[in-house]
Short mmCIF file of C-alpha atoms and ligand atoms in Angstrom, two decimals:
data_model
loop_
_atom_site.label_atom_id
_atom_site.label_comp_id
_atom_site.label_asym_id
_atom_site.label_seq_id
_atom_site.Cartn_x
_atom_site.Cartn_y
_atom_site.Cartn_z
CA UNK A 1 0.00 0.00 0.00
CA UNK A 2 1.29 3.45 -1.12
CA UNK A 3 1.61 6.09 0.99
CA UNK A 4 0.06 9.35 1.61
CA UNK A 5 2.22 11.80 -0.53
CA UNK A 6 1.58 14.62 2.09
CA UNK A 7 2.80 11.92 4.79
CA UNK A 8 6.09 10.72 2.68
CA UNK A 9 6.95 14.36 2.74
CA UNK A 10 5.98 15.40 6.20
CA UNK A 11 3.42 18.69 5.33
CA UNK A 12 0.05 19.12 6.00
CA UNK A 13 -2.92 19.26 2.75
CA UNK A 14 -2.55 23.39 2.74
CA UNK A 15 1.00 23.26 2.44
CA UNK A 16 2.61 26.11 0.08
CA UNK A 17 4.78 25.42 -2.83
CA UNK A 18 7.65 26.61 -0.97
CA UNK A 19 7.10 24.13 2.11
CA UNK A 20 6.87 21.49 -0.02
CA UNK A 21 9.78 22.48 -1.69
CA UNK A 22 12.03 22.42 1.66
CA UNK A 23 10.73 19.86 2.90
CA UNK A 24 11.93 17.92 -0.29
CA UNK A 25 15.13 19.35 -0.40
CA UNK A 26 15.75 18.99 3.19
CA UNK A 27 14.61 14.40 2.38
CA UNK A 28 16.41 14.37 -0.40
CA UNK A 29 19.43 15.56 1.14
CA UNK A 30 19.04 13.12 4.15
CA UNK A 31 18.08 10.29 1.80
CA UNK A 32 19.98 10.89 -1.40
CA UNK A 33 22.09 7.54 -2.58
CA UNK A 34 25.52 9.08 -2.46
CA UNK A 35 24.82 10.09 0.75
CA UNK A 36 23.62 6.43 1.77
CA UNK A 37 25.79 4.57 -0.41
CA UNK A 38 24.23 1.12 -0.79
CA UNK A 39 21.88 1.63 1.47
CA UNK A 40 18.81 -0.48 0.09
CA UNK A 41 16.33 1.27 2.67
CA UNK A 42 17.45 4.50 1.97
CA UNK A 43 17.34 4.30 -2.33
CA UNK A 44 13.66 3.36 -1.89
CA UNK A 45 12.57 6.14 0.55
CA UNK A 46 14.76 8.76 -1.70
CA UNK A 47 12.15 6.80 -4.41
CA UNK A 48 9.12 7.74 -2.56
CA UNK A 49 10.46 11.29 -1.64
CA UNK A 50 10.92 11.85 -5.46
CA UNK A 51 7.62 10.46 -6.55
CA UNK A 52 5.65 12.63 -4.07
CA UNK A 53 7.47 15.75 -5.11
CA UNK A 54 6.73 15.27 -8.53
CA UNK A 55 3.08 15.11 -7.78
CA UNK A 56 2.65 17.84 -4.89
CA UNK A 57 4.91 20.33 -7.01
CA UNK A 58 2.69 20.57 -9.75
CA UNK A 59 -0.37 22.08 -9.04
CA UNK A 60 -2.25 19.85 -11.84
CA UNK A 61 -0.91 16.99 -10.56
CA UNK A 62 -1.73 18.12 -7.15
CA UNK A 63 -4.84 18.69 -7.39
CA UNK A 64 -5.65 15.56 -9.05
CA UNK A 65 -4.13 13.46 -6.20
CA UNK A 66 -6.50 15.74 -3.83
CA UNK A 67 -9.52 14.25 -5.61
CA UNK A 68 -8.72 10.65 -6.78
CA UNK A 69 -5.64 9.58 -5.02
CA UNK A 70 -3.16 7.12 -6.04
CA UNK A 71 -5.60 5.94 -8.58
CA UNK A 72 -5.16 9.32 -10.76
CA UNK A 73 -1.09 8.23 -11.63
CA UNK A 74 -1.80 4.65 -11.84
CA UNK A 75 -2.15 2.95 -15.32
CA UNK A 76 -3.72 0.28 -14.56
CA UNK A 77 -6.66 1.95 -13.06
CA UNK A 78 -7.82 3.57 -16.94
CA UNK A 79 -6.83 6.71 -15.49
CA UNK A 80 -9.57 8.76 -13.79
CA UNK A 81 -7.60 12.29 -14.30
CA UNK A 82 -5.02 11.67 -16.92
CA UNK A 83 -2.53 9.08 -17.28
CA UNK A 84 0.74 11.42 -15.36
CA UNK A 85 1.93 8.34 -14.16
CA UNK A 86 3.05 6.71 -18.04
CA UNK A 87 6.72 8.96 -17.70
CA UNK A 88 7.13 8.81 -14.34
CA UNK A 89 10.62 7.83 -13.30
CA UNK A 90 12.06 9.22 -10.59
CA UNK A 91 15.60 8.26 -11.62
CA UNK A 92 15.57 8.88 -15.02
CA UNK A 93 13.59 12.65 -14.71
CA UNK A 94 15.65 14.91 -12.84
CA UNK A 95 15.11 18.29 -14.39
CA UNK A 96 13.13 19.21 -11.59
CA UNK A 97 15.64 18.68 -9.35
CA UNK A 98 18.82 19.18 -11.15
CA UNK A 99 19.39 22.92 -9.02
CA UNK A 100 19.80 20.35 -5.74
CA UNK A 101 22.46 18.56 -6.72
CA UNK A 102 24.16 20.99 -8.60
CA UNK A 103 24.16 22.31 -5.42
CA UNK A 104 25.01 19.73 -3.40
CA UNK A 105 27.05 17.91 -5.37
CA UNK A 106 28.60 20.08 -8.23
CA UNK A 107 27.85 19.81 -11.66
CA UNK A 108 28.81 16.53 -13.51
CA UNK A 109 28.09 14.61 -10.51
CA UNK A 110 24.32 13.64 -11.51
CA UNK A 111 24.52 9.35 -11.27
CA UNK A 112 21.31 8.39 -12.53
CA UNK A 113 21.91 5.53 -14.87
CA UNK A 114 19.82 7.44 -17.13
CA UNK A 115 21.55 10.58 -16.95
CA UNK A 116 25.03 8.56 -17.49
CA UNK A 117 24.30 6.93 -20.39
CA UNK A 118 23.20 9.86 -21.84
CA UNK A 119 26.24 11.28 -21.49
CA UNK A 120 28.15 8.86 -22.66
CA UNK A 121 25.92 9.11 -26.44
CA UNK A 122 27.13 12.83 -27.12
CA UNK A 123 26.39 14.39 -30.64
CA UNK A 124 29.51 14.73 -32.82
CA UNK A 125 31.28 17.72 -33.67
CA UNK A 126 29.97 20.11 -36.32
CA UNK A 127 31.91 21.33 -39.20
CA UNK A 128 32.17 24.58 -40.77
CA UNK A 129 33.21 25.47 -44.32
CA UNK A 130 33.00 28.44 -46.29
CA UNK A 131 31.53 28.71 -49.78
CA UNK A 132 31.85 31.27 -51.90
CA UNK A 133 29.58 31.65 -54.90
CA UNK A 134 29.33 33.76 -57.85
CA UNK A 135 26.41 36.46 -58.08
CA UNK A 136 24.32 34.81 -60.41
CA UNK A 137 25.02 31.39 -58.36
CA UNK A 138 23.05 33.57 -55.25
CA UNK A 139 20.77 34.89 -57.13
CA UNK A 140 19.04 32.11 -58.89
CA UNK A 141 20.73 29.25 -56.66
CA UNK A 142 22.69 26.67 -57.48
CA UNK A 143 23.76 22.54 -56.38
CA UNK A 144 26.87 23.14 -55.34
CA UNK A 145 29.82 20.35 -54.60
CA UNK A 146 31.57 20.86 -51.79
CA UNK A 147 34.77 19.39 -51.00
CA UNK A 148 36.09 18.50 -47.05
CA UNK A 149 37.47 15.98 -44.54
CA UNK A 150 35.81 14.08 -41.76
CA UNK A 151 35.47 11.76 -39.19
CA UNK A 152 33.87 8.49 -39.35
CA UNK A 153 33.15 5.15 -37.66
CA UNK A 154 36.10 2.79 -38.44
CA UNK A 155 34.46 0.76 -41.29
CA UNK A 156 36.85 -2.26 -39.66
CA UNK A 157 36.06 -1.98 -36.45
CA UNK A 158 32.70 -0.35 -36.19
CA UNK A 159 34.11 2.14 -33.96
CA UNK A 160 35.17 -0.36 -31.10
CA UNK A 161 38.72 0.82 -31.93
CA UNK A 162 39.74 -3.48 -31.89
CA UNK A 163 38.27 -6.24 -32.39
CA UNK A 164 35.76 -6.58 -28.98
CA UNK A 165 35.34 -4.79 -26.19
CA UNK A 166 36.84 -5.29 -22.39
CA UNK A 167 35.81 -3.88 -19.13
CA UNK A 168 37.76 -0.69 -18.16
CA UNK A 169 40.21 -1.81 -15.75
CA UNK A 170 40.23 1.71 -13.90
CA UNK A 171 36.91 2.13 -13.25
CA UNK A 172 35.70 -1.03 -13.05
CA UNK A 173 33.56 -1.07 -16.34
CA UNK A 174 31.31 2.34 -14.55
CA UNK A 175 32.51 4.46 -16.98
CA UNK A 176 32.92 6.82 -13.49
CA UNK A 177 35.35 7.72 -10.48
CA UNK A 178 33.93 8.23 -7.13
CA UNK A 179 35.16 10.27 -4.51
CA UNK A 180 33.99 10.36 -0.97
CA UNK A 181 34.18 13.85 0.74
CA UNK A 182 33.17 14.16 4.15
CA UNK A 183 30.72 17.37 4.94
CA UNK A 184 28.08 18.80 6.56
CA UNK A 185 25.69 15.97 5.46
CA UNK A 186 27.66 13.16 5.77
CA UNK A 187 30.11 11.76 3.56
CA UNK A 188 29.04 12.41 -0.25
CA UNK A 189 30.46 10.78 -3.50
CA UNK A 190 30.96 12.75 -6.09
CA UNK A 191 31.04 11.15 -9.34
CA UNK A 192 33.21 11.85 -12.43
CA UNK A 193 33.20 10.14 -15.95
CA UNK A 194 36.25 7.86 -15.82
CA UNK A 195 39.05 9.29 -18.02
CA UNK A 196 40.44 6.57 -18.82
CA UNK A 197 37.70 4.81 -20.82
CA UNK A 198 35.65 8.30 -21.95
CA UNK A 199 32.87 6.79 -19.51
CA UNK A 200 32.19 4.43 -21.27
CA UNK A 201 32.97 1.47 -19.55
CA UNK A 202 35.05 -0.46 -21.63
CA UNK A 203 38.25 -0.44 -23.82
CA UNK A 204 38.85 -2.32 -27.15
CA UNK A 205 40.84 -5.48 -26.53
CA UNK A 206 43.22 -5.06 -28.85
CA UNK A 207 43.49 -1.97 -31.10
CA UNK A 208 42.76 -1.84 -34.59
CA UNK A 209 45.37 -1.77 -37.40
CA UNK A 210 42.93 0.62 -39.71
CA UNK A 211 42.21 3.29 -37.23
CA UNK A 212 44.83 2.85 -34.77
CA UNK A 213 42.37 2.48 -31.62
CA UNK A 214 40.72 5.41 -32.09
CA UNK A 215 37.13 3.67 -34.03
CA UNK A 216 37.52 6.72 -36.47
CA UNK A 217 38.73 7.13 -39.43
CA UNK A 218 39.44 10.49 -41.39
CA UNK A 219 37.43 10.64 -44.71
CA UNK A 220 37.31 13.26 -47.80
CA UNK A 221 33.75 14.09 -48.54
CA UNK A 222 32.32 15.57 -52.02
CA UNK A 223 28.85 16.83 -50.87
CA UNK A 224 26.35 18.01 -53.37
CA UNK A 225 24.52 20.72 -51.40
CA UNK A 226 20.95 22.38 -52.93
CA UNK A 227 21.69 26.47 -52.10
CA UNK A 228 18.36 28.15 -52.08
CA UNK A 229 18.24 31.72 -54.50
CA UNK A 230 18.61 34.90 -52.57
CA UNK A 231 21.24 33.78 -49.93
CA UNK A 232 23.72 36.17 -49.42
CA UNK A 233 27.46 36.42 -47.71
CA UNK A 234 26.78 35.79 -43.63
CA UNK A 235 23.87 33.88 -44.34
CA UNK A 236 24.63 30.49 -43.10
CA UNK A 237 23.56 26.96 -44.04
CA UNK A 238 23.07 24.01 -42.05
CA UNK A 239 23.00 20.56 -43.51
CA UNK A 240 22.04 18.05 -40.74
CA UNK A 241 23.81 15.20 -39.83
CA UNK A 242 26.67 15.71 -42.46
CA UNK A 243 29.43 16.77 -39.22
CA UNK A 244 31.69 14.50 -37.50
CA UNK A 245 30.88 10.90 -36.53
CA UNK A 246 30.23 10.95 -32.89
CA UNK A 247 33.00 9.83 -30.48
CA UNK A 248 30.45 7.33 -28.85
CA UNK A 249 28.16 6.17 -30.71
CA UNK A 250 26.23 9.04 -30.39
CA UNK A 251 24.19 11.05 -33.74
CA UNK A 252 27.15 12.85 -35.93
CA UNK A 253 27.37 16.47 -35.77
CA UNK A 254 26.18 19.19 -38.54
CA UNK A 255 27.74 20.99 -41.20
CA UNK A 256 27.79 24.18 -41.39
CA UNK A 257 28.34 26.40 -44.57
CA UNK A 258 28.93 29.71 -44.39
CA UNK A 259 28.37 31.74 -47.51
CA UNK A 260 29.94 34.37 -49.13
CA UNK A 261 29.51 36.17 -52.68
CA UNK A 262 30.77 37.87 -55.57
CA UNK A 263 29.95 41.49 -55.93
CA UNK A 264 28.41 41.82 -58.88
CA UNK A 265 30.12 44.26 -61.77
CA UNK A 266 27.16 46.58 -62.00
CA UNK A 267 24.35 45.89 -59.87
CA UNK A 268 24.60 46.69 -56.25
CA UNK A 269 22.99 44.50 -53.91
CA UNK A 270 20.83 46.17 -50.72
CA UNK A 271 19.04 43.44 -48.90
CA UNK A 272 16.22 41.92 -51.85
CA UNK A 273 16.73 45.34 -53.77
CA UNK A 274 19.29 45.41 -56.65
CA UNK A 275 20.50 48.87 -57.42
CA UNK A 276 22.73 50.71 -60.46
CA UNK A 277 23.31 54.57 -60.97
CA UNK A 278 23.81 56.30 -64.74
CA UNK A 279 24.57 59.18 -65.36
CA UNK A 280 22.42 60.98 -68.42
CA UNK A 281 22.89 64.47 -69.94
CA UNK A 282 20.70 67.50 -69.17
CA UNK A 283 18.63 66.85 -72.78
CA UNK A 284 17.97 63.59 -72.01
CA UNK A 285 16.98 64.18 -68.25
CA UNK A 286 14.62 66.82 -69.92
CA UNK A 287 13.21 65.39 -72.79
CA UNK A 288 13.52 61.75 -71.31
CA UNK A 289 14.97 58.71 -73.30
CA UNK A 290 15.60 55.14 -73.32
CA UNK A 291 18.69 53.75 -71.48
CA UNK A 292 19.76 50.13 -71.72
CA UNK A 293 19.97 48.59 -68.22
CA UNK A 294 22.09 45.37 -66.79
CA UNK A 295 19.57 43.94 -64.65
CA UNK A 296 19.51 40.21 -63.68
CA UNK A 297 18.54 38.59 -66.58
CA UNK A 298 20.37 40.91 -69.19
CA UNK A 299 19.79 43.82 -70.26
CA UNK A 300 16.53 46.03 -70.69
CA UNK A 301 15.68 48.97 -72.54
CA UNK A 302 14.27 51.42 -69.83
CA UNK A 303 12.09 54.27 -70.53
CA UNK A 304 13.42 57.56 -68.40
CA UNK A 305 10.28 60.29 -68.93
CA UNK A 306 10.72 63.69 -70.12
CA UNK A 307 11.57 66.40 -67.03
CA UNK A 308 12.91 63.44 -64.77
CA UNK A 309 15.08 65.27 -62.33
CA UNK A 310 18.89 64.91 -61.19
CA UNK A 311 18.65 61.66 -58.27
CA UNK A 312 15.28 60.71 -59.29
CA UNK A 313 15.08 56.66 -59.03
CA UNK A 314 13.42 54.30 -61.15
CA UNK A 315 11.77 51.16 -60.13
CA UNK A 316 11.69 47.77 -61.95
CA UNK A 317 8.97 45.67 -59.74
CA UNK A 318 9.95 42.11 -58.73
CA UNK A 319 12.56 42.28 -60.48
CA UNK A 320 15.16 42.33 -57.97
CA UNK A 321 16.63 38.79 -55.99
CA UNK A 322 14.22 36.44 -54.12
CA UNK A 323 14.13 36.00 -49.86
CA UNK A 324 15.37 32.41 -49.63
CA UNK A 325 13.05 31.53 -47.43
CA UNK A 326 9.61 32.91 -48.54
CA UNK A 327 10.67 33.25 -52.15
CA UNK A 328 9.29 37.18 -52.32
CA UNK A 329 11.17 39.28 -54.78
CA UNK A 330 12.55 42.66 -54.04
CA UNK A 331 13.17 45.38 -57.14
CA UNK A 332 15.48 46.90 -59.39
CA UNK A 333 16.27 50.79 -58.58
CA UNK A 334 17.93 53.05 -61.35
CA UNK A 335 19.49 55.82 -60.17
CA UNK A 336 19.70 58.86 -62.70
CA UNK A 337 22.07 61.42 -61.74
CA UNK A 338 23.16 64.44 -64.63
CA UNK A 339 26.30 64.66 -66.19
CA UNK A 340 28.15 67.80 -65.94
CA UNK A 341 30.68 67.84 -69.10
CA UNK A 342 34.21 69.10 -68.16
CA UNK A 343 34.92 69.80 -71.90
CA UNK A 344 33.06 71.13 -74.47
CA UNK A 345 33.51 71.37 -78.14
CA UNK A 346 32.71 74.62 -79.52
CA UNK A 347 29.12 73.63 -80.79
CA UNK A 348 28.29 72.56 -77.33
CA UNK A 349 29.59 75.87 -75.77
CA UNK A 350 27.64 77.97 -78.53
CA UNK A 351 24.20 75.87 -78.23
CA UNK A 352 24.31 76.14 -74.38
CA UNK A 353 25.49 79.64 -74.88
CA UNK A 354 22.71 80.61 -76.30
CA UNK A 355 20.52 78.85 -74.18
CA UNK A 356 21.74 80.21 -71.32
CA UNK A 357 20.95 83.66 -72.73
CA UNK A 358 17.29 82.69 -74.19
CA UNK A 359 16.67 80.99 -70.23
CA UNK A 360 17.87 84.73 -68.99
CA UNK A 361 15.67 86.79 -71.31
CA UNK A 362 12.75 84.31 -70.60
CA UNK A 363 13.17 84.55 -66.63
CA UNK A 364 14.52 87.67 -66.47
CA UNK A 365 12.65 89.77 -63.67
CA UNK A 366 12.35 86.43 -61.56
CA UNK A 367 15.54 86.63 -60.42
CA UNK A 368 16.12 82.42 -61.25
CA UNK A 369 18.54 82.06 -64.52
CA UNK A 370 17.98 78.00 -64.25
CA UNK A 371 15.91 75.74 -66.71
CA UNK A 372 15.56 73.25 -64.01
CA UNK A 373 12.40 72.75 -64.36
CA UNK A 374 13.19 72.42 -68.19
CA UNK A 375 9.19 72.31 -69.42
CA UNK A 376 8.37 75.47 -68.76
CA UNK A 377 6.60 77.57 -70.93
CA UNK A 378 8.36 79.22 -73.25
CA UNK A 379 11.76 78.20 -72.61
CA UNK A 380 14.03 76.51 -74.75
CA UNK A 381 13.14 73.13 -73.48
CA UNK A 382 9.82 73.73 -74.39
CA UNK A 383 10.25 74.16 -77.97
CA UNK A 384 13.28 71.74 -78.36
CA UNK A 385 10.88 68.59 -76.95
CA UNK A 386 8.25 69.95 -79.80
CA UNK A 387 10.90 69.80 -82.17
CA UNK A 388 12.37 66.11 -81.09
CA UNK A 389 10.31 63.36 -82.06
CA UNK A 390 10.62 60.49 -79.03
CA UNK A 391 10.16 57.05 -79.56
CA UNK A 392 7.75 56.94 -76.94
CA UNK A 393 6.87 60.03 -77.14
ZN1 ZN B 401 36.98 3.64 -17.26
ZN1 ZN B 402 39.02 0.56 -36.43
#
């Protein structure tokens, strides 16, 4: 017959969160099996203490004992509140009560059997390359081979590092060292994964002529690797389970590619938006023209409209680089900046001559001696667009 979980821990029905919490801390400490070493009596009342605190420390789990008893974590019984019971081990769980024995006992000292042999299966190491691609290999993706060394489980030995296995002979096939320290509460062991084995327990017998003992063996690896349009240098790939084999039979570690890429020669990349500049001459920034533009697929014939002004920027919709992971495209932007001759030939200095002194005539009064508006009325701009004939006009 079970007992009462308010009686195993010694507080009354009402009891707060934080007196149950002492009083568990203050059992386990009396009770806990490195302070009892193989103390039979002991391991099953630290058991009970456990079991009870797991219930009366979660309020669900409380209050379902308060109404149905031991029947609401048993399995057998169907279950009346919720089968809590099914994961219940009070060995094997210890997140609860890992600040304790940190506490107590210093990290690395937790000796569930559970707890040890997870330790002993510890991923493998990731790997990290870099990859550099070409624009037009970011912008439209690209399978790319990569090329790089690692570990993996001796094919001869299947990681044993020899032909069997044989108990370690310095901890006793544990895979731990105990010490005993005497304190406050007795003499505790503190645990430590034996160093001579790697905590595992065991040696190889003999050691293997194709990987030397070690159950790993160095490999070169071509990897074809899918690299999604739109990345960008930093952005960084992960490709799971492609790392190092794991040093105890553990699940191997990732790789890891970190990209980088190729400025284009033109196009200048800001985020999803692509940008380039040009420069055009005051007639065409007034009476507009065509321009051909680099963009990502080639070139383009872009329409700049009549009176566009010095910085003004033109937009080509979706048709800048994709987000990698939603797919959405960001735009072109054409930057149109005028260009200010240094030289001129003597035509260019007699036309603009002249229209310097028609703009003068035609603003004079105004006090402004600049066609920058270039469609005014009147002005030479005016007449010169009548007199051009635009493709698109
Ligand atoms: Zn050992
Ligand atoms: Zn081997």
């Amino acid at each position: 017959m079970k007992r009462d979980y308010y009686e195993v821990l010694g507080v009354g029905k009402g009891a707060t969160q934080e007196e149950i919490k002492r009083a568990y801390r203050r059992l386990a400490r009396q009770y806990h099996p490195d302070v009892n070493s193989g103390d039979r009596a002991a391991a099953d009342k630290f058991k009970e203490i456990n079991e009870a605190y797991q219930v009366l420390s979660n309020e669900e789990k409380r209050s379902a004992y308060d109404r149905f008893g031991h029947a609401a974590f048993d399995q057998r019984s169907g279950g009346g509140a919720g089968n809590w019971g099914q994961d219940f081990d009070p060995f094997g769980d210890f997140t609860g009560f890992g600040d304790i024995f940190d506490m107590f006992f210093g990290t690395g000292s937790r000796t569930t059997r559970r707890g040890r042999r997870q330790a002993q299966r510890t991923k493998g190491s990731d790997i990290s390359l870099e990859v550099t691609l070409d624009f037009e290999e970011a912008a439209f993706g690209v399978e790319k081979e990569v090329r790089f060394e690692r570990d993996e489980i001796c094919p001869e030995c299947g990681g044993i590092g020899g032909s069997s296995k044989k108990s370690c002979p310095h901890c006793g096939g544990s895979g731990e060292v105990r010490h005993t320290q005497t304190s406050f509460f007795g003499s505790i062991v503190t645990a430590r994964p034996c160093t001579y084995c790697g905590g595992r327990g065991w040696i190889p017998s003999d050691t293997c002529s194709t990987c030397r003992g070690t159950g790993k063996v160095r490999k070169k690896q071509n990897l074809k690797v899918k690299i999604p349009a739109g990345v960008d240098t930093g952005y960084r790939l992960r490709v799971n389970g492609e790392g190092e084999a794991s040093p105890n039979g553990g699940p191997p570690g990732d790789l890891y590619l970190y990209l980088k890429v190729k400025p284009h020669p033109v196009l200048k990349r800001k985020g999803r938006d692509l940008w380039c500049e040009f420069e055009l001459s005051y007639p065409q920034l007034v009476l507009g023209d065509e321009v051909e533009v680099p963009t990502l697929t080639g070139s383009e014939m872009v329409r700049v409209p009549p009176g566009t002004e010095s910085e003004s920027v033109l937009r080509l919709k979706g048709r800048g680089l994709p987000d990698p992971q939603t797919g959405a495209r960001g735009d072109q932007l054409i930057k149109l900046r005028l260009s200010v001759p240094r030289r001129l030939s003597a035509e260019h200095r007699e036309l603009l001559e002249k229209l310097w002194e028609i703009e003068r005539s035609s603003s004079s009064g105004k006090g402004e001696a600049t066609g920058r508006r270039g469609n005014g009325n009147g002005t030479i701009f005016g007449r010169l667009k009548e007199a051009f004939t635009h493709p698109e006009g």
